[in-house]
Short mmCIF file of C-alpha atoms in Angstrom, two decimals:
data_model
loop_
_atom_site.label_atom_id
_atom_site.label_comp_id
_atom_site.label_asym_id
_atom_site.label_seq_id
_atom_site.Cartn_x
_atom_site.Cartn_y
_atom_site.Cartn_z
CA MET A 1 51.68 221.59 139.32
CA LYS A 2 55.39 221.60 139.58
CA VAL A 3 55.28 222.41 143.21
CA ASN A 4 53.25 219.38 144.00
CA THR A 5 55.48 217.09 142.00
CA ALA A 6 58.50 218.29 143.94
CA VAL A 7 56.77 217.78 147.19
CA ASP A 8 55.77 214.29 146.34
CA HIS A 9 59.30 213.47 145.19
CA LYS A 10 60.54 214.76 148.62
CA LYS A 11 58.04 212.57 150.35
CA THR A 12 58.96 209.54 148.42
CA LEU A 13 62.62 210.16 149.04
CA GLY A 14 62.02 210.76 152.66
CA HIS A 15 60.05 207.52 152.91
CA ARG A 16 62.90 205.52 151.43
CA LEU A 17 65.40 207.01 153.66
CA SER A 18 63.20 206.14 156.55
CA GLU A 19 63.33 202.32 155.66
CA PRO A 20 65.40 200.04 157.80
CA PRO A 21 68.98 199.30 156.50
CA MET A 22 68.58 195.51 156.81
CA ARG A 23 65.67 195.50 154.53
CA SER A 24 67.66 197.45 151.94
CA GLN A 25 70.45 194.85 152.12
CA ASP A 26 68.03 191.96 151.61
CA LYS A 27 66.82 193.59 148.54
CA ARG A 28 70.25 194.11 147.18
CA VAL A 29 71.06 190.42 147.82
CA ARG A 30 67.81 189.41 146.19
CA ARG A 31 68.71 191.40 143.17
CA ALA A 32 72.24 189.93 143.08
CA ASN A 33 70.83 186.38 143.29
CA GLN A 34 68.58 187.15 140.56
CA ARG A 35 71.59 188.13 138.47
CA ILE A 36 73.66 184.69 139.17
CA PRO A 37 72.56 181.83 136.93
CA LYS A 38 71.86 178.27 138.27
CA TRP A 39 74.58 176.51 136.23
CA ALA A 40 77.06 178.57 138.19
CA TYR A 41 75.92 176.86 141.41
CA LEU A 42 76.19 173.55 139.79
CA LEU A 43 79.64 174.21 138.52
CA PHE A 44 80.70 175.30 141.98
CA ILE A 45 79.36 172.11 143.53
CA LEU A 46 81.18 169.95 141.01
CA LEU A 47 84.38 171.75 141.59
CA ALA A 48 84.14 171.44 145.30
CA GLY A 49 83.42 167.71 145.04
CA PHE A 50 86.45 167.26 142.68
CA VAL A 51 88.75 169.07 145.09
CA THR A 52 87.43 166.97 148.04
CA TYR A 53 87.98 163.73 146.09
CA TRP A 54 91.49 164.69 145.10
CA VAL A 55 92.44 165.60 148.70
CA VAL A 56 91.13 162.32 150.01
CA GLN A 57 92.84 160.26 147.34
CA HIS A 58 96.12 162.17 147.92
CA ARG A 59 95.98 161.47 151.62
CA ALA A 60 95.12 157.72 151.02
CA ALA A 61 98.18 157.42 148.71
CA GLU A 62 100.47 159.14 151.20
CA ALA A 63 99.20 156.74 153.95
CA LYS A 64 99.63 153.79 151.63
CA ALA A 65 103.18 154.79 150.79
CA THR A 66 104.05 155.01 154.51
CA GLN A 67 102.94 151.45 155.21
CA PRO A 68 105.43 148.59 154.64
CA PRO A 69 104.70 146.43 151.49
CA VAL A 70 103.14 142.98 152.02
CA ARG A 71 105.93 140.33 151.68
CA PRO A 72 105.33 136.95 150.24
CA ALA A 73 106.41 134.13 152.48
CA THR A 74 105.80 130.37 152.83
CA VAL A 75 104.30 129.11 156.13
CA ALA A 76 103.66 125.80 157.79
CA GLY A 77 101.77 124.67 160.89
CA VAL A 78 103.41 123.40 163.98
CA ILE A 79 102.85 119.77 164.37
CA THR A 80 103.38 117.17 167.15
CA LYS A 81 104.36 113.56 166.82
CA ASP A 82 106.51 110.80 168.24
CA VAL A 83 110.17 111.11 167.15
CA PRO A 84 113.33 109.31 168.17
CA LEU A 85 116.09 110.39 170.48
CA TYR A 86 119.34 109.31 168.82
CA LEU A 87 123.00 109.54 168.23
CA ASP A 88 124.42 109.66 164.63
CA GLU A 89 127.59 107.80 164.12
CA ILE A 90 129.67 106.37 161.17
CA GLY A 91 130.17 102.60 160.92
CA THR A 92 131.00 99.67 158.83
CA CYS A 93 129.10 96.47 158.03
CA ALA A 94 130.41 92.97 158.89
CA ALA A 95 129.22 89.56 157.83
CA TYR A 96 126.86 87.79 160.21
CA GLU A 97 128.70 84.48 159.53
CA THR A 98 132.08 83.87 157.82
CA VAL A 99 133.22 80.32 156.99
CA GLN A 100 136.54 79.19 155.45
CA VAL A 101 135.64 75.86 153.73
CA PRO A 102 138.53 73.47 154.03
CA ALA A 103 139.30 69.90 152.60
CA GLN A 104 139.05 67.42 155.49
CA VAL A 105 140.50 64.46 153.57
CA THR A 106 143.39 64.20 151.01
CA GLY A 107 142.41 63.69 147.54
CA VAL A 108 142.16 65.15 144.05
CA ILE A 109 139.27 67.50 143.25
CA ILE A 110 137.22 66.14 140.36
CA GLY A 111 134.24 68.52 140.44
CA ARG A 112 133.29 72.12 141.27
CA HIS A 113 129.42 72.70 141.65
CA PHE A 114 129.12 76.53 142.11
CA GLN A 115 129.68 79.88 140.41
CA ASP A 116 131.97 82.29 142.13
CA GLY A 117 130.00 85.05 143.95
CA SER A 118 126.66 83.18 143.83
CA GLU A 119 124.20 82.60 146.64
CA VAL A 120 124.35 79.22 148.25
CA LYS A 121 122.23 77.51 150.78
CA LYS A 122 123.27 75.17 153.60
CA GLY A 123 123.83 71.71 152.24
CA ASP A 124 124.59 72.74 148.62
CA LEU A 125 127.42 70.69 147.05
CA LEU A 126 130.52 72.77 146.39
CA PHE A 127 133.41 70.46 145.54
CA THR A 128 133.83 66.72 145.00
CA ILE A 129 137.10 64.89 145.82
CA ASP A 130 137.87 61.68 144.15
CA PRO A 131 135.77 59.24 146.37
CA ARG A 132 137.05 55.92 144.97
CA PRO A 133 139.91 55.28 147.54
CA PHE A 134 137.55 56.11 150.41
CA GLN A 135 134.81 53.92 148.87
CA ALA A 136 137.22 51.02 148.83
CA VAL A 137 138.20 51.64 152.47
CA LEU A 138 134.56 51.64 153.37
CA ASP A 139 133.80 48.42 151.60
CA GLN A 140 136.70 46.76 153.38
CA ALA A 141 135.63 48.01 156.78
CA LYS A 142 132.04 46.79 156.15
CA ALA A 143 133.19 43.29 155.13
CA GLN A 144 135.46 43.10 158.31
CA ALA A 145 132.51 44.27 160.38
CA ALA A 146 130.13 41.63 158.94
CA LEU A 147 132.80 38.96 159.69
CA ASP A 148 133.26 40.14 163.23
CA GLN A 149 129.52 40.16 163.76
CA VAL A 150 129.30 36.60 162.71
CA THR A 151 132.19 35.58 164.98
CA LEU A 152 130.57 37.41 167.82
CA LYS A 153 127.30 35.53 167.41
CA ARG A 154 129.10 32.13 167.29
CA GLN A 155 131.09 33.13 170.43
CA GLU A 156 127.77 34.09 172.11
CA GLY A 157 126.36 30.63 171.43
CA LEU A 158 129.43 28.81 172.75
CA ARG A 159 129.69 31.02 175.75
CA ALA A 160 126.02 30.21 176.57
CA ARG A 161 127.01 26.50 176.78
CA ASN A 162 130.20 27.35 178.72
CA VAL A 163 132.32 25.83 175.88
CA ILE A 164 134.69 28.84 175.65
CA ALA A 165 136.24 31.14 178.18
CA GLN A 166 134.92 34.58 178.99
CA GLN A 167 138.06 36.05 177.58
CA ASP A 168 137.44 34.67 174.10
CA TYR A 169 133.90 36.09 174.24
CA ASP A 170 135.21 39.49 175.26
CA THR A 171 137.71 39.45 172.40
CA ALA A 172 135.00 38.75 169.82
CA LEU A 173 132.85 41.51 171.24
CA ALA A 174 135.69 44.03 171.02
CA ASN A 175 136.57 43.12 167.46
CA ALA A 176 132.92 43.50 166.42
CA GLN A 177 132.89 47.03 167.96
CA LYS A 178 136.16 47.97 166.52
CA SER A 179 135.15 46.95 162.99
CA GLN A 180 131.88 48.79 163.41
CA ALA A 181 133.92 51.97 164.34
CA ALA A 182 136.16 51.55 161.37
CA THR A 183 133.11 51.25 159.15
CA GLU A 184 131.73 54.53 160.51
CA SER A 185 135.04 56.31 160.17
CA ALA A 186 135.30 55.10 156.58
CA GLN A 187 131.86 56.44 155.86
CA VAL A 188 132.71 59.77 157.40
CA ASN A 189 135.84 60.03 155.24
CA LEU A 190 133.74 59.19 152.18
CA ASP A 191 131.21 61.95 153.08
CA TYR A 192 134.05 64.35 153.34
CA CYS A 193 134.77 63.79 149.64
CA PHE A 194 131.51 65.76 148.99
CA ILE A 195 132.20 69.17 150.40
CA LYS A 196 129.04 71.09 151.08
CA SER A 197 128.08 74.52 152.21
CA PRO A 198 127.76 74.67 156.00
CA ILE A 199 125.62 78.00 156.00
CA ASN A 200 123.46 80.13 153.85
CA GLY A 201 125.32 83.00 152.34
CA ARG A 202 127.26 84.32 149.33
CA ILE A 203 130.32 82.31 148.23
CA GLY A 204 133.50 84.14 147.40
CA LEU A 205 136.17 83.47 144.76
CA ARG A 206 137.48 79.88 144.73
CA ASN A 207 141.11 79.29 145.76
CA VAL A 208 141.62 75.93 143.90
CA ASP A 209 140.38 74.36 140.58
CA VAL A 210 139.56 70.92 139.50
CA GLY A 211 142.56 68.69 139.35
CA ASN A 212 144.36 70.06 142.40
CA LEU A 213 145.36 67.78 145.20
CA VAL A 214 144.11 69.07 148.50
CA GLY A 215 144.08 67.92 152.07
CA PRO A 216 143.60 69.01 155.70
CA SER A 217 146.82 70.99 155.72
CA SER A 218 145.80 72.94 152.61
CA SER A 219 144.55 76.45 152.62
CA ALA A 220 140.81 77.08 152.52
CA LEU A 221 139.12 76.11 149.27
CA VAL A 222 136.64 78.95 149.31
CA ALA A 223 134.99 81.45 151.92
CA ILE A 224 131.34 81.90 152.40
CA GLN A 225 129.79 84.91 154.18
CA GLY A 226 126.22 85.08 155.67
CA LEU A 227 124.70 88.44 154.68
CA ASP A 228 121.25 88.15 156.06
CA PRO A 229 121.05 89.45 158.76
CA ILE A 230 124.21 91.55 158.82
CA TYR A 231 126.15 93.28 161.58
CA THR A 232 126.83 97.03 161.84
CA ASP A 233 129.89 98.02 163.80
CA PHE A 234 130.20 101.57 165.15
CA THR A 235 131.61 103.50 168.14
CA VAL A 236 130.08 105.72 170.78
CA ALA A 237 132.00 108.69 171.99
CA GLU A 238 132.97 108.77 175.66
CA ASN A 239 131.06 112.01 176.24
CA ASP A 240 127.83 110.26 175.22
CA LEU A 241 128.15 107.32 177.59
CA PRO A 242 126.09 108.81 180.43
CA LEU A 243 123.22 109.27 177.92
CA VAL A 244 123.67 105.73 176.49
CA ARG A 245 123.77 104.17 179.98
CA LYS A 246 120.57 105.92 180.83
CA TYR A 247 118.57 104.26 178.13
CA LEU A 248 120.67 100.99 177.68
CA GLY A 249 118.45 97.95 177.95
CA GLY A 250 115.31 99.91 177.28
CA PRO A 251 112.65 98.72 174.91
CA ASN A 252 113.14 101.40 172.38
CA VAL A 253 116.91 101.00 171.86
CA LYS A 254 117.48 100.35 168.07
CA VAL A 255 120.25 100.60 165.45
CA GLU A 256 119.25 102.17 162.20
CA THR A 257 121.62 101.71 159.28
CA HIS A 258 121.67 103.98 156.15
CA LEU A 259 123.76 104.27 153.10
CA ALA A 260 125.30 107.78 152.54
CA ASP A 261 123.67 108.16 149.21
CA GLY A 262 120.16 107.30 150.49
CA SER A 263 119.84 104.60 147.89
CA ILE A 264 118.18 101.95 150.22
CA THR A 265 115.50 101.96 152.74
CA PRO A 266 116.96 102.43 156.27
CA ARG A 267 117.39 99.12 158.05
CA VAL A 268 116.28 99.03 161.69
CA GLY A 269 117.82 96.42 163.87
CA ASP A 270 118.65 95.56 167.50
CA LEU A 271 121.65 96.43 169.48
CA TYR A 272 123.67 93.24 169.59
CA PHE A 273 126.70 94.17 171.62
CA ILE A 274 128.24 97.20 173.40
CA ASP A 275 131.70 97.04 174.96
CA TYR A 276 132.27 97.99 178.62
CA ALA A 277 135.77 99.44 178.12
CA VAL A 278 136.69 102.70 176.52
CA GLN A 279 139.40 102.23 173.98
CA PRO A 280 142.63 104.07 174.98
CA GLY A 281 143.61 106.74 172.66
CA SER A 282 140.29 107.08 170.83
CA GLY A 283 137.97 107.73 173.79
CA THR A 284 135.22 105.64 172.10
CA VAL A 285 133.32 102.48 173.07
CA LYS A 286 132.76 99.62 170.49
CA ALA A 287 129.16 98.74 169.61
CA ARG A 288 127.45 96.38 167.20
CA GLY A 289 123.95 96.12 165.90
CA VAL A 290 122.33 93.44 163.86
CA SER A 291 119.90 94.29 161.04
CA PRO A 292 117.89 92.49 158.37
CA ASN A 293 119.47 92.43 154.92
CA PRO A 294 117.17 90.33 152.70
CA ASP A 295 118.03 91.97 149.47
CA ARG A 296 121.81 91.96 150.15
CA ALA A 297 122.05 95.69 149.77
CA LEU A 298 124.54 95.97 152.62
CA TRP A 299 127.93 94.33 152.14
CA PRO A 300 130.69 93.54 154.56
CA SER A 301 133.29 96.32 155.24
CA GLU A 302 130.93 98.94 153.65
CA PHE A 303 130.97 102.37 155.22
CA VAL A 304 127.46 103.21 156.46
CA LEU A 305 125.64 105.97 158.49
CA VAL A 306 124.40 104.63 161.83
CA ARG A 307 121.60 106.26 163.84
CA PHE A 308 121.74 104.80 167.36
CA ILE A 309 118.17 105.24 168.55
CA LEU A 310 117.99 105.47 172.41
CA ASP A 311 114.37 106.28 173.15
CA THR A 312 111.12 107.72 171.60
CA LEU A 313 110.04 111.30 172.38
CA LYS A 314 106.29 111.32 172.75
CA ASP A 315 104.28 114.18 171.17
CA ALA A 316 107.29 116.30 170.30
CA THR A 317 106.71 119.83 168.81
CA LEU A 318 108.25 120.00 165.29
CA VAL A 319 108.60 122.72 162.65
CA PRO A 320 110.49 122.72 159.28
CA ALA A 321 114.12 123.31 159.98
CA GLN A 322 114.24 126.24 157.66
CA ALA A 323 111.84 128.14 159.93
CA VAL A 324 114.47 128.38 162.76
CA GLN A 325 116.77 131.32 162.22
CA ILE A 326 119.85 132.42 164.22
CA SER A 327 120.50 135.92 165.34
CA GLN A 328 122.70 137.60 168.01
CA GLY A 329 119.96 136.99 170.42
CA GLY A 330 119.81 133.26 169.62
CA PRO A 331 117.46 131.04 167.66
CA PHE A 332 114.10 132.47 166.69
CA VAL A 333 111.02 131.90 164.47
CA PHE A 334 108.50 134.22 162.97
CA VAL A 335 105.00 133.26 164.14
CA VAL A 336 102.10 134.37 161.93
CA LYS A 337 99.16 136.06 163.67
CA SER A 338 95.44 136.03 162.60
CA ASP A 339 95.90 139.29 160.67
CA ASN A 340 98.90 137.87 158.70
CA THR A 341 101.40 139.96 160.61
CA VAL A 342 104.43 138.26 162.07
CA GLU A 343 105.90 138.08 165.59
CA LEU A 344 109.48 137.30 166.44
CA ARG A 345 109.48 134.42 168.88
CA PRO A 346 112.74 133.09 170.61
CA VAL A 347 112.87 129.24 170.60
CA THR A 348 114.86 126.38 171.92
CA PRO A 349 115.66 123.97 169.02
CA GLY A 350 116.40 120.35 169.47
CA GLN A 351 117.30 117.49 167.27
CA ARG A 352 116.62 117.48 163.49
CA GLN A 353 114.45 114.64 162.27
CA GLN A 354 113.74 112.99 159.00
CA GLY A 355 111.38 114.84 156.69
CA ASP A 356 113.31 118.17 157.04
CA LEU A 357 111.77 118.79 160.50
CA ILE A 358 113.38 119.91 163.74
CA VAL A 359 112.19 119.46 167.33
CA VAL A 360 111.33 122.77 169.17
CA GLU A 361 111.49 122.37 172.94
CA SER A 362 110.00 125.74 173.81
CA GLY A 363 108.75 128.94 172.13
CA VAL A 364 105.83 127.74 169.83
CA LYS A 365 102.56 125.87 170.38
CA PRO A 366 101.03 123.07 168.23
CA ASP A 367 98.21 125.32 166.97
CA GLU A 368 100.44 128.06 165.70
CA THR A 369 101.87 128.80 162.21
CA VAL A 370 105.49 129.75 161.43
CA VAL A 371 107.24 131.27 158.56
CA VAL A 372 109.47 128.94 156.77
CA THR A 373 111.06 130.95 153.94
CA GLY A 374 111.29 134.71 153.31
CA GLN A 375 112.50 135.70 156.72
CA LEU A 376 115.22 138.04 155.44
CA ALA A 377 112.67 140.65 154.30
CA LEU A 378 110.64 140.47 157.52
CA ALA A 379 110.57 142.45 160.79
CA PRO A 380 108.33 142.07 163.80
CA GLY A 381 104.78 143.48 162.89
CA ALA A 382 105.40 143.08 159.06
CA LYS A 383 102.47 141.78 157.03
CA ILE A 384 102.95 138.78 154.76
CA ALA A 385 101.12 137.08 151.93
CA PRO A 386 101.24 133.47 153.23
CA GLN A 387 101.74 130.58 150.95
CA PRO A 388 101.66 126.85 152.00
CA TYR A 389 105.07 125.35 152.48
CA VAL A 390 105.76 121.96 150.55
CA SER A 391 107.93 119.74 152.78
CA GLN A 392 111.06 118.21 151.22
CA THR A 393 111.41 114.60 152.51
CA ARG A 394 114.87 113.67 153.42
CA SER A 395 116.02 110.23 152.40
CA THR A 396 119.18 110.14 154.74
CA PRO A 397 119.62 111.21 158.25
CA ASP A 398 120.73 114.80 158.81
CA ARG A 399 124.45 114.86 159.89
CA THR A 400 124.39 118.20 161.62
CA ALA A 401 125.65 119.04 165.10
CA ALA A 402 122.06 119.53 166.25
CA SER A 403 121.25 115.83 165.32
CA LYS A 404 124.54 114.75 167.08
CA SER A 405 123.88 116.04 170.53
CA PRO A 406 120.62 115.12 172.28
CA THR A 407 121.63 116.15 175.65
CA SER A 408 118.98 118.91 175.76
CA TYR A 409 116.35 116.23 176.14
CA GLU A 410 117.68 114.73 179.31
#
């Protein structure tokens, strides 16, 4: 019985040894898998997902750290409109009319009918000179003229009947004419007793008071200046004469007058006079404009800013003046692309205009957008967070060198 058991054991062992090796390994793996619980697989998957997420986030943070930050900047669109071509000068105002009111007859002033510094109109009564002596002379002249007229009519009747000589008739006619002239002269002298304003304007400080004896040889009683319209006197530099001559006589030549503090609306008038000789020593040419002044805001001898407009530039390209920056390579602007990145663009700036704008002759197009503020933190290709630019309207003309020289438009 033992012998048979041993033989069976040997057979079984031999059979097992004769099985393929791969089959043995599969069984071992199967047995090992049966020993690993399912939660271990789940934990492994969770750990693998966490590691993957951490790696992705770490790489994204590194990529974000290497990119330049988005910079805030204000932007504005390029616009086109008609703007003036001009020269900026400094000038003074002058009265349109100045009249020194004199006494034309000798007499005592018995009345003053105005307030110093007030506005007067043509024909307003200013002074009254005692008219009684002149009234008496007028009455006497009228009486003599009436007598001479009666004598002339009598002589005409006698002459018609050939009773008197022609010489007597001629003498009567001359006496009648002389007395009539004396009457008219007496009437004029009587009218001169009532001194009236010859123009519309503002009267100055009186030089005489009631009770003073005045006459034709006396100094002026008062001065009156016409302030509406008013002259603006200025000069043009000799270097600008070729440009001025180019547009002189054109329909767009105007003179615009401003106060330095911008307290009044600019007055636009016409060029009244320009000299044809350069002043020795100064190298300038005198010019004068005439402008409306209905509110009397401009006064004679007052210093003003003068914009001598020569022509109108049609459809000029403009950007805010702050958008144009200066580098070693010259003027430039940052142009904003569709993806909010910026491009450095060289430009050719022109004259500055009212409204804080400047003409750009080349470098930008009307449909583009430029950076106005925040350029110091930018470089080509940088990304910005654009914000709209609020224009600051200028009440007075800009007095920079760019506004002075318009030669780039020739």
